[in-house]
Each structure stands twice: as structure tokens, then as C-alpha cells.
PDB file of C-alpha atoms in Angstrom:
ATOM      1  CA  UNK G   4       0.000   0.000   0.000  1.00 76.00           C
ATOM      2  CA  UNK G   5       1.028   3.317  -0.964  1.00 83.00           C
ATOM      3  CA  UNK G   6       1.615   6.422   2.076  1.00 92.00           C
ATOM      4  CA  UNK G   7       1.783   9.749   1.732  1.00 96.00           C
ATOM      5  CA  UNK G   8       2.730  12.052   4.851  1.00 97.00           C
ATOM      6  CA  UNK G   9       3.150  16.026   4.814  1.00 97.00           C
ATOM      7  CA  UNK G  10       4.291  16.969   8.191  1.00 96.00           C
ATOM      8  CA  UNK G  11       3.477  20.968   7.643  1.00 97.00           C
ATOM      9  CA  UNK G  12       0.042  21.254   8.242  1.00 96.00           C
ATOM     10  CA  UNK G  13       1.124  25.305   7.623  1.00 97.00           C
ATOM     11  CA  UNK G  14       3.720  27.257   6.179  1.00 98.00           C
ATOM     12  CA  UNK G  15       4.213  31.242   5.657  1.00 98.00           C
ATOM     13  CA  UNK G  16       6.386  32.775   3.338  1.00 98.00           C
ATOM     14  CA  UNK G  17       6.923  36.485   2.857  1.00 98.00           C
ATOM     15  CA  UNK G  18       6.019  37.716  -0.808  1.00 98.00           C
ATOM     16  CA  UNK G  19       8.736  37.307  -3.686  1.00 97.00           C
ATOM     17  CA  UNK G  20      10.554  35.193  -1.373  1.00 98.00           C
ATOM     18  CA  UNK G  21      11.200  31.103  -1.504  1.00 98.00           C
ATOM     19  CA  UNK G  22       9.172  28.358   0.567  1.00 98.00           C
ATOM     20  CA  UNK G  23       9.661  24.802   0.373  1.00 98.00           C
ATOM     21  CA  UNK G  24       6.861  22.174   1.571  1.00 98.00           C
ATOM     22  CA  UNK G  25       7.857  18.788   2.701  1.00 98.00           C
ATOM     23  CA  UNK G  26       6.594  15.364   1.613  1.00 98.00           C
ATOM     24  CA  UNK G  27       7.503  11.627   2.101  1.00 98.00           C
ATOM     25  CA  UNK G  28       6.269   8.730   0.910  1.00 96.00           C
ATOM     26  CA  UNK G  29       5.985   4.882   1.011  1.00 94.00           C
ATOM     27  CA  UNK G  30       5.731   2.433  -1.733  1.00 88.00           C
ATOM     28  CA  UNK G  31       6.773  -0.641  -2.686  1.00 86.00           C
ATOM     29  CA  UNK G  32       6.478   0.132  -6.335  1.00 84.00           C
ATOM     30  CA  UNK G  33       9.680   0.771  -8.336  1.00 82.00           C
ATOM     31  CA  UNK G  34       8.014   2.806 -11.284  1.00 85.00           C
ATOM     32  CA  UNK G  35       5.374   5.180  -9.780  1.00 89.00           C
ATOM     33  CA  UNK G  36       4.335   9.319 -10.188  1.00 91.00           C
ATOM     34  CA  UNK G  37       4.542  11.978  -7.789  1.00 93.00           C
ATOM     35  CA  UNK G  38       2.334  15.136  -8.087  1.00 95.00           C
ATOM     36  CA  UNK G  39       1.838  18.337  -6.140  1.00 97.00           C
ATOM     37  CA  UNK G  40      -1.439  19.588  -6.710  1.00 97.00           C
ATOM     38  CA  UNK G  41      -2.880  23.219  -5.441  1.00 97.00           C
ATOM     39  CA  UNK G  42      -6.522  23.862  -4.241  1.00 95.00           C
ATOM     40  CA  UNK G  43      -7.142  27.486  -3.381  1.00 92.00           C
ATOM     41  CA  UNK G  44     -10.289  28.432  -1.161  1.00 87.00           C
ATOM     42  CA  UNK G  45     -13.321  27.377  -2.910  1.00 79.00           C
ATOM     43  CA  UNK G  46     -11.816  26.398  -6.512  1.00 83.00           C
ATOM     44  CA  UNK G  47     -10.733  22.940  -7.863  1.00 88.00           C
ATOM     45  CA  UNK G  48      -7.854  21.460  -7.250  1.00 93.00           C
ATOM     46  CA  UNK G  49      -5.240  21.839  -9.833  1.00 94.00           C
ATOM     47  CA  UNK G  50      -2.102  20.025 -11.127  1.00 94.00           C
ATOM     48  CA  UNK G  51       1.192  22.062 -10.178  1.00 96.00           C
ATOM     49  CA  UNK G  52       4.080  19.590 -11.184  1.00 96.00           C
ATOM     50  CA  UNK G  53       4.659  15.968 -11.514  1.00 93.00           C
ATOM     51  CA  UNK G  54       7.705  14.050 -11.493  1.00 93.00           C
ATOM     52  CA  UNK G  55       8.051  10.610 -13.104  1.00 90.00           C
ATOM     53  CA  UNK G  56       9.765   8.278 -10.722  1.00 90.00           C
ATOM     54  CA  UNK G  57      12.019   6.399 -13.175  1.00 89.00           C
ATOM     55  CA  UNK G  58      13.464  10.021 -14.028  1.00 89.00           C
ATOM     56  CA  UNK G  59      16.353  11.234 -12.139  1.00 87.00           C
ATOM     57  CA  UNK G  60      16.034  15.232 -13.364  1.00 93.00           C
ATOM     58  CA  UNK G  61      14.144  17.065 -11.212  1.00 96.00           C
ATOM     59  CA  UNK G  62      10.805  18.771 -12.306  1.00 95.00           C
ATOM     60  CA  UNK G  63      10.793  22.163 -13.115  1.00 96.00           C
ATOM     61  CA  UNK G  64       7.690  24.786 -13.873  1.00 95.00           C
ATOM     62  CA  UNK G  65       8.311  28.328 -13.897  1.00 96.00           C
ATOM     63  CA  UNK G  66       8.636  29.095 -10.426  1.00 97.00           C
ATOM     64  CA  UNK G  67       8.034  25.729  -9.259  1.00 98.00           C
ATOM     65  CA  UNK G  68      10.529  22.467  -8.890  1.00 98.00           C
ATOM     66  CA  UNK G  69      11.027  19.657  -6.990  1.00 98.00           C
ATOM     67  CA  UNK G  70      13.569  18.064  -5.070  1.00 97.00           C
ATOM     68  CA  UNK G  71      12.924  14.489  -5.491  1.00 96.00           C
ATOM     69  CA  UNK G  72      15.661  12.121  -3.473  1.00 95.00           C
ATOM     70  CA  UNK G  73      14.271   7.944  -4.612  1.00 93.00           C
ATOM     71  CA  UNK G  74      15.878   6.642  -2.352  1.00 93.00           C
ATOM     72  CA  UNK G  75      14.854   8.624   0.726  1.00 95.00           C
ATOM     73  CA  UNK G  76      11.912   8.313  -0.381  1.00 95.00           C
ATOM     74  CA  UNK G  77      11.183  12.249  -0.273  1.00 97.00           C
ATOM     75  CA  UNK G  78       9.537  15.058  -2.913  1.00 97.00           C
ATOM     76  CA  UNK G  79       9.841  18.287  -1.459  1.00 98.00           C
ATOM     77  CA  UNK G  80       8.400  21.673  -3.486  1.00 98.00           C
ATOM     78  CA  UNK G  81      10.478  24.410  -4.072  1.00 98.00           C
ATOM     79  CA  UNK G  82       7.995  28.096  -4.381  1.00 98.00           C
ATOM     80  CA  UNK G  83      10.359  30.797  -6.002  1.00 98.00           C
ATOM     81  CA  UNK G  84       9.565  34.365  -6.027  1.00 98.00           C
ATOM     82  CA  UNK G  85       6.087  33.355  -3.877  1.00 98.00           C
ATOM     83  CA  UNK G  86       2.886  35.105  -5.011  1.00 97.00           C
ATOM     84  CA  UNK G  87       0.004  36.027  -3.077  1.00 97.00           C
ATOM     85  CA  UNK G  88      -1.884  33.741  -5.596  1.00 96.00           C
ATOM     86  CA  UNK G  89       0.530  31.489  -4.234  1.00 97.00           C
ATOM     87  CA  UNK G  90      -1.700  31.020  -1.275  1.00 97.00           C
ATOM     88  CA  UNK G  91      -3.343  27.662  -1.343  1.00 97.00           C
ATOM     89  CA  UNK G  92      -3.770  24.084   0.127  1.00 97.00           C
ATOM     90  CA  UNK G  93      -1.228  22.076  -1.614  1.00 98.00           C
ATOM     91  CA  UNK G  94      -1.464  18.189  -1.652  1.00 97.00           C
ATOM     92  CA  UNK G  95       1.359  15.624  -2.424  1.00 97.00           C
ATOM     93  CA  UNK G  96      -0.359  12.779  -4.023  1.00 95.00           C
ATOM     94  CA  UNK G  97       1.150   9.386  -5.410  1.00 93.00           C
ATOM     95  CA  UNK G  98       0.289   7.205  -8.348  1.00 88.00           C
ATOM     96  CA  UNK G  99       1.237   3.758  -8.821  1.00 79.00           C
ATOM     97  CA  UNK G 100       2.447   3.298 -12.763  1.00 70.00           C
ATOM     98  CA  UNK G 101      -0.591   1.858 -14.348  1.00 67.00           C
ATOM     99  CA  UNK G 102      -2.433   2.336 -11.327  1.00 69.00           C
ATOM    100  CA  UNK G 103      -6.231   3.347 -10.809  1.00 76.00           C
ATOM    101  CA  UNK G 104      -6.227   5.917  -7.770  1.00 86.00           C
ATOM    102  CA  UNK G 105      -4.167   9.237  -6.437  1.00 91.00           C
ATOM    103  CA  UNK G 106      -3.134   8.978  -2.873  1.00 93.00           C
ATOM    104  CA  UNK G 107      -3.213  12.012  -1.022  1.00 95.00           C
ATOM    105  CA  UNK G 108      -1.139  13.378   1.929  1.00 96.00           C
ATOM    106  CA  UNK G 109      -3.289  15.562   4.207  1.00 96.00           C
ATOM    107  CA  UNK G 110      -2.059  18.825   3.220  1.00 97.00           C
ATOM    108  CA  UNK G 111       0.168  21.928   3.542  1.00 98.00           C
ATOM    109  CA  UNK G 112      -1.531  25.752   4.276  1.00 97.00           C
ATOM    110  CA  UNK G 113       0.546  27.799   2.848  1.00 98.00           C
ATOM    111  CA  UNK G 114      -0.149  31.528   3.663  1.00 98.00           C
ATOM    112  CA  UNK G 115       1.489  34.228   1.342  1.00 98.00           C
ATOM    113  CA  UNK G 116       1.944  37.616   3.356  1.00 97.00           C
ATOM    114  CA  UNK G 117       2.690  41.066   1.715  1.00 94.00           C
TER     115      UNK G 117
ATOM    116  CA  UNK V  17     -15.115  22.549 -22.365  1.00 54.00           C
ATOM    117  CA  UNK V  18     -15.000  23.919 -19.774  1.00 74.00           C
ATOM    118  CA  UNK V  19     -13.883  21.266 -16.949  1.00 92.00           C
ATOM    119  CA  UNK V  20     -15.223  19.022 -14.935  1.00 95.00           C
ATOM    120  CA  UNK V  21     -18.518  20.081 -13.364  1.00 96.00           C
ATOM    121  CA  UNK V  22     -19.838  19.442 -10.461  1.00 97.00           C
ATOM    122  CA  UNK V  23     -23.731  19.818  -9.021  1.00 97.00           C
ATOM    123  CA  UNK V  24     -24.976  20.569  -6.879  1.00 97.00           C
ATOM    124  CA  UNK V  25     -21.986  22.856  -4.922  1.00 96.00           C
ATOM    125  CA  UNK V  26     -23.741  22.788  -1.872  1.00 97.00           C
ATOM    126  CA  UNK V  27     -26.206  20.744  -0.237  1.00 98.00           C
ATOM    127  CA  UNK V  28     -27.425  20.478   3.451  1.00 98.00           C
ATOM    128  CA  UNK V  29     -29.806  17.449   4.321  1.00 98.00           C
ATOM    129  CA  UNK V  30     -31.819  15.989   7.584  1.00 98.00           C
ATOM    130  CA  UNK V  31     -29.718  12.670   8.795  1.00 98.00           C
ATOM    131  CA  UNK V  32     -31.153   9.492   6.938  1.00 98.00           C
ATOM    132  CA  UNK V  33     -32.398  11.081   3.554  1.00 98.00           C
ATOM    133  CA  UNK V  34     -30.841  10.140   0.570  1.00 98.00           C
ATOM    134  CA  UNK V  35     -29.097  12.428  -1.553  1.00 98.00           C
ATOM    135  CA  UNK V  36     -27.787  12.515  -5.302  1.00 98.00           C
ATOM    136  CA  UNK V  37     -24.635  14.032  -6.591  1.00 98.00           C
ATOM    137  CA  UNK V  38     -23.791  15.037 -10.257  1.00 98.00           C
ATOM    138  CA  UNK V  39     -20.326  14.687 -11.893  1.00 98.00           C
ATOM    139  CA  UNK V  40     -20.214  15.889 -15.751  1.00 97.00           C
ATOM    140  CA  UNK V  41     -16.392  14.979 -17.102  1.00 96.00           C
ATOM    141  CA  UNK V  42     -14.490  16.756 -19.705  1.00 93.00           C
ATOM    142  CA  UNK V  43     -15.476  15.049 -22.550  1.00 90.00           C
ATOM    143  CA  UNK V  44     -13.914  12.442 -24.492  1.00 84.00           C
ATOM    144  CA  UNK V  45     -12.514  11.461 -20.910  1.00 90.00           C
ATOM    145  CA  UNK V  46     -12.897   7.830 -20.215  1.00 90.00           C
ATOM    146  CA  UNK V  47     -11.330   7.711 -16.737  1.00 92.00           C
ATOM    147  CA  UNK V  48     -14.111   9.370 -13.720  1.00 94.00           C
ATOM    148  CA  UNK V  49     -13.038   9.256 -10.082  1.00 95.00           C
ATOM    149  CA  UNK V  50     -14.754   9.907  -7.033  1.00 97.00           C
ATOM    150  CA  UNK V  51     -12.997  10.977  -3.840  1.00 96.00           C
ATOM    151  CA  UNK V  52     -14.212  12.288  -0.445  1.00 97.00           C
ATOM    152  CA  UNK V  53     -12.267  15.558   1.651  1.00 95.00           C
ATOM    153  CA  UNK V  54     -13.189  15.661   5.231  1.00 94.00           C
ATOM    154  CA  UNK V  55     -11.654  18.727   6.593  1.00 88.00           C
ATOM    155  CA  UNK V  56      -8.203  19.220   7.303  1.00 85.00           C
ATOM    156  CA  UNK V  57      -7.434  16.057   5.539  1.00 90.00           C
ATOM    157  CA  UNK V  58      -6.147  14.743   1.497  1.00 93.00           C
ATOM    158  CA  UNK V  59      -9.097  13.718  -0.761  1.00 95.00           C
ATOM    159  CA  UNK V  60      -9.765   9.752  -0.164  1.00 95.00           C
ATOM    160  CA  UNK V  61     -10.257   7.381  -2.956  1.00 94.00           C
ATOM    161  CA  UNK V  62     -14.275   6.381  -3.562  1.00 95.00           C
ATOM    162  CA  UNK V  63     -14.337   4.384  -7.107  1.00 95.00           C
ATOM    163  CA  UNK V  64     -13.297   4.778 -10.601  1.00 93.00           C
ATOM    164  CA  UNK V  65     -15.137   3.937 -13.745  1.00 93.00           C
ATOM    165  CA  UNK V  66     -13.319   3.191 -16.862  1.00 91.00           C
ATOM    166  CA  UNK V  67     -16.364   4.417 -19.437  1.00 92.00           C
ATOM    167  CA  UNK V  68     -19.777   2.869 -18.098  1.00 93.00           C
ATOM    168  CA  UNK V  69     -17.475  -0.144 -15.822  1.00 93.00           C
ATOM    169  CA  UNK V  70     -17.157   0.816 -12.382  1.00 92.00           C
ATOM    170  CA  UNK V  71     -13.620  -0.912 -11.615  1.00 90.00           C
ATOM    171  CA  UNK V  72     -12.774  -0.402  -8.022  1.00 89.00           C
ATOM    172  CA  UNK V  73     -14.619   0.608  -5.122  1.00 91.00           C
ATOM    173  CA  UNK V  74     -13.319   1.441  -1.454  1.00 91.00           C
ATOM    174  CA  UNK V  75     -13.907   0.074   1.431  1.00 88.00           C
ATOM    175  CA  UNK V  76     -14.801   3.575   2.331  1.00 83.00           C
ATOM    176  CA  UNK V  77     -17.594   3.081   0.170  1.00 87.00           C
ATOM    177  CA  UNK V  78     -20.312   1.762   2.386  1.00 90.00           C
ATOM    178  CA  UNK V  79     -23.466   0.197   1.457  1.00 93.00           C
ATOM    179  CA  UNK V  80     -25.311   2.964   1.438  1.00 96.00           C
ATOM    180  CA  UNK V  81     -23.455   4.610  -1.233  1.00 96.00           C
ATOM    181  CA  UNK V  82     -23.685   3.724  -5.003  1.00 96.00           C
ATOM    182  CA  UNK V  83     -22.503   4.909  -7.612  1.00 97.00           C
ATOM    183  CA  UNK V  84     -23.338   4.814 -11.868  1.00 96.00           C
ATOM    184  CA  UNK V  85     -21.977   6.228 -15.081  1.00 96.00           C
ATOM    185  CA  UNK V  86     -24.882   5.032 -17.197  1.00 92.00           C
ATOM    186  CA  UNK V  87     -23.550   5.411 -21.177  1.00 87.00           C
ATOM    187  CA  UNK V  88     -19.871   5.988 -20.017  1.00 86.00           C
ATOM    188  CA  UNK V  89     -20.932   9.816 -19.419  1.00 91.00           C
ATOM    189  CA  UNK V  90     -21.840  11.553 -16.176  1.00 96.00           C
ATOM    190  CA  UNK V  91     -21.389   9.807 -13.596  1.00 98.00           C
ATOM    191  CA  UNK V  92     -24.061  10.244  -9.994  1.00 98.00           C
ATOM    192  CA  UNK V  93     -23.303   9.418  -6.749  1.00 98.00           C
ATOM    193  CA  UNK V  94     -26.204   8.759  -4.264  1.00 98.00           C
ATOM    194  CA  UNK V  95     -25.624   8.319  -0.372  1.00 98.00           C
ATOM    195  CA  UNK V  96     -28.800   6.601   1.482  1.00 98.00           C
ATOM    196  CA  UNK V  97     -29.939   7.073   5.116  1.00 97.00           C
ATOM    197  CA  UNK V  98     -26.994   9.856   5.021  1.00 98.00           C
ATOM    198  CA  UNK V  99     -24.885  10.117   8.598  1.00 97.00           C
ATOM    199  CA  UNK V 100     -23.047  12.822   9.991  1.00 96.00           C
ATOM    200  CA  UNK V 101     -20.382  11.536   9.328  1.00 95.00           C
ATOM    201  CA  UNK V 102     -21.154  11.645   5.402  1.00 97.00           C
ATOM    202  CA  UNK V 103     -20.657  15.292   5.855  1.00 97.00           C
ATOM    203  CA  UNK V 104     -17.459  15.765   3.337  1.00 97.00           C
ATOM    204  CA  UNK V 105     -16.676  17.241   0.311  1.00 96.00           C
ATOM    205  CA  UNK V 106     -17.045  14.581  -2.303  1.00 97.00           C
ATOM    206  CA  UNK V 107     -14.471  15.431  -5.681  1.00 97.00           C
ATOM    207  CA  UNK V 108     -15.305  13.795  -8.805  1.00 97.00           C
ATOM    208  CA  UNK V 109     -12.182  13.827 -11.350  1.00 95.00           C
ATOM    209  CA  UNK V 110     -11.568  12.523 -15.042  1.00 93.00           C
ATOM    210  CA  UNK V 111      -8.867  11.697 -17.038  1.00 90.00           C
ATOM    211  CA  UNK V 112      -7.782  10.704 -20.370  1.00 85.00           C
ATOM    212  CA  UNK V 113      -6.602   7.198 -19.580  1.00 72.00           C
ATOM    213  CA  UNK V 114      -4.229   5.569 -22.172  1.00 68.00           C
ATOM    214  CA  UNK V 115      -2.137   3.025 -19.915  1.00 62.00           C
ATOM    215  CA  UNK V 116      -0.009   5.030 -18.079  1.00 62.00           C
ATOM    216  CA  UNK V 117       0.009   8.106 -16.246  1.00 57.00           C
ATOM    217  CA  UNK V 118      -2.284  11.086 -16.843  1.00 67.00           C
ATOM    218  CA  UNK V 119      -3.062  14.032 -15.110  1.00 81.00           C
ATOM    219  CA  UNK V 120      -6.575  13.878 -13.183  1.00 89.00           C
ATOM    220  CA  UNK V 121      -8.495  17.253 -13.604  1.00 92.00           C
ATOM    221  CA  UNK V 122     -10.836  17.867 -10.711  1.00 95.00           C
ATOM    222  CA  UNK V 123     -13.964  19.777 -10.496  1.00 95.00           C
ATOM    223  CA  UNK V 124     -14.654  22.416  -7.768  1.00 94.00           C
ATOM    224  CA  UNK V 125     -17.027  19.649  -5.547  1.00 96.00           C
ATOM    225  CA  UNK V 126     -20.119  19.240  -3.622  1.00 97.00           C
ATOM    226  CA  UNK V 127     -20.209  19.724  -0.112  1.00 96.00           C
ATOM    227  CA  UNK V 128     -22.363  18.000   1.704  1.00 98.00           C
ATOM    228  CA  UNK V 129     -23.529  18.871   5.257  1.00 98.00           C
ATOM    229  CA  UNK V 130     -25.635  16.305   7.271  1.00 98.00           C
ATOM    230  CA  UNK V 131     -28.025  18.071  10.450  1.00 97.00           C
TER     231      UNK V 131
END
């Protein structure tokens, strides 16, 4: 069975600076997806980045990467240059390769102050 | 297209009457999930439907829930005798499945509150 864990249930980060949200996870899969997803107040939740597992280059979009260490079994997301739209619930999420369901960690708060 | 859609938004009901939820997918999608948010936790996996064939349910899925995709379309969800503790926000999702990965696009949800 898969595991996700975020242990930041909230983060701050001043505008225009950097933030970086933790997540582990647990599988005993060898080829499997990680995703960060954002859901702001009230709107849908929506794909930030994903990083194939069976790559070893980290993801990058725009201001948005990961640091994704295999073998610790970690996938930490790197905000640059953080935006008040910024400000959302982001979930770490898992996907088995050829697999049916996203697991979800519980979630970060991040606040974005100006 | 304009995403996946989700109806109603809100909807507040007396413990132990049934309710119905709507999921419209972006079309051409064959992939439809259905996950459940309590607060202050990560959607949970419900069941996924591969066009009209519903594949896998969870064991979160009680008895009293059901759901169909009648002509591999919208999909409904329908909780009976609701709980309390059905009081979530349920998040339907679809995706373009061709074997491997693709990304899940999620519409805004229904939350449900049970008095």
C-alpha cells in the first residue's frame, strides 16, 4: 500500500521570497508518479508539477521544482519568487504506474503575506 | 469545455435522507473518479469507472453509497440514510486514460452537510 505524509500542516512565506513544503512517501512500487497539486479556497484542485519516478532530473515549472531524493523516499516543493496567488492548500499525491487511484497526503496551508 | 462540473456545490440534508450528486467529465474522458475531503485532511479514494465499468470501489464506500456512469458519461453518486459523518466534500475527477500516467483534472465539488 502506498503512504503519503506532509508533516506541515502550515507554512508562511513572505512575498517574492522562496518556501519549500515537505513530503515523504511509502511504496513498494519501483516505477510510480509523484504530483503536487494546489486547491485554493473554494476552486478545484489543480495540477502544479509531476515528477516521473524512473526520471532522475528534477521537475521544473516556472517558479516551481522539486527536489525528489528515490531513495529517501522524499519530494519536497520548491515556491520561487512566492505570489500572493501562491496562497493555497497544496497536496502531495502518489500514483502507482498503471495504477487506478491518487493517494493524497493531508495537506500543507501555505499563507502568502505582503 | 470547460472542466469538470460538479452539481450541486452545496447541499445540506436531515440525517437518513438520501441524496444525489452530479459529476459531468471533460469530454472524451474515459477515466471518472470519485474521492471524499473531510476537513483538514487529502481527498480519499471512492471508485473509478473506466467508461460505463465501475472498476474499483473502497472500502470507504459503504453500502449505502452507489454509484453509476450510465452510457460511459456523467457519472451520480447517491448516499442513502446519510450520517453525519457523510458530511465531506465529495471530488469527482476525469482523465484521459491511455495506460499510463495522466493528469486527473478535478472539479470544484459538492459539499455536503448532514443536520
Amino acid at each position: 500500500a502506498q503512504t503519503v505524509t506532509q508533516s506541515q500542516p502550515e507554512m508562511s512565506v513572505q512575498e517574492a521570497e522562496t518556501v519549500t513544503l515537505s513530503c515523504t512517501y511509502d511504496t513498494s512500487e519501483s516505477d510510480y508518479y509523484l504530483f503536487w497539486y494546489k486547491q485554493p479556497p473554494s476552486r478545484q484542485m489543480i495540477l502544479v508539477i509531476r515528477q516521473e519516478a524512473y526520471k532522475q532530473q528534477n521537475a521544473t515549472e516556472n517558479r516551481f521544482s522539486v527536489n525528489f531524493q528515490k531513495a529517501a523516499k522524499s519530494f519536497s516543493l520548491k515556491i520561487s519568487d512566492s505570489q500572493l496567488g501562491d496562497a493555497a492548500m497544496y497536496f502531495c499525491a502518489s500514483l502507482m504506474e498503471y495504477g487506478n487511484k491518487l493517494v493524497f497526503g493531508a495537506g500543507t496551508i501555505l499563507r502568502v503575506k505582503s | 469545455d470547460t472542466g469538470v462540473s460538479q452539481n450541486p456545490r452545496h447541499k445540506i440534508t436531515k440525517r437518513g435522507q438520501n441524496v444525489t450528486f452530479r459529476c459531468d467529465p471533460i469530454s472524451e474522458h474515459n477515466r471518472l473518479y470519485w474521492y471524499r475531503q473531510t476537513l483538514g485532511q487529502g481527498p480519499e479514494f471512492l471508485t473509478y469507472f473506466q467508461n460505463e465499468a465501475q472498476l474499483e470501489k473502497s472500502r470507504l464506500l459503504s453500502d449505502r453509497f452507489s454509484a453509476e456512469r450510465p452510457k460511459g458519461s456523467f457519472s451520480t453518486l447517491e448516499i442513502q440514510r446519510t450520517e453525519q459523518g457523510d458530511s465531506a466534500m465529495y471530488l469527482c475527477a476525469s482523465s484521459p486514460w491511455t495506460g499510463r500516467d495522466t493528469e486527473a483534472f478535478f472539479g470544484q465539488g459538492t459539499r455536503l452537510t448532514v443536520v
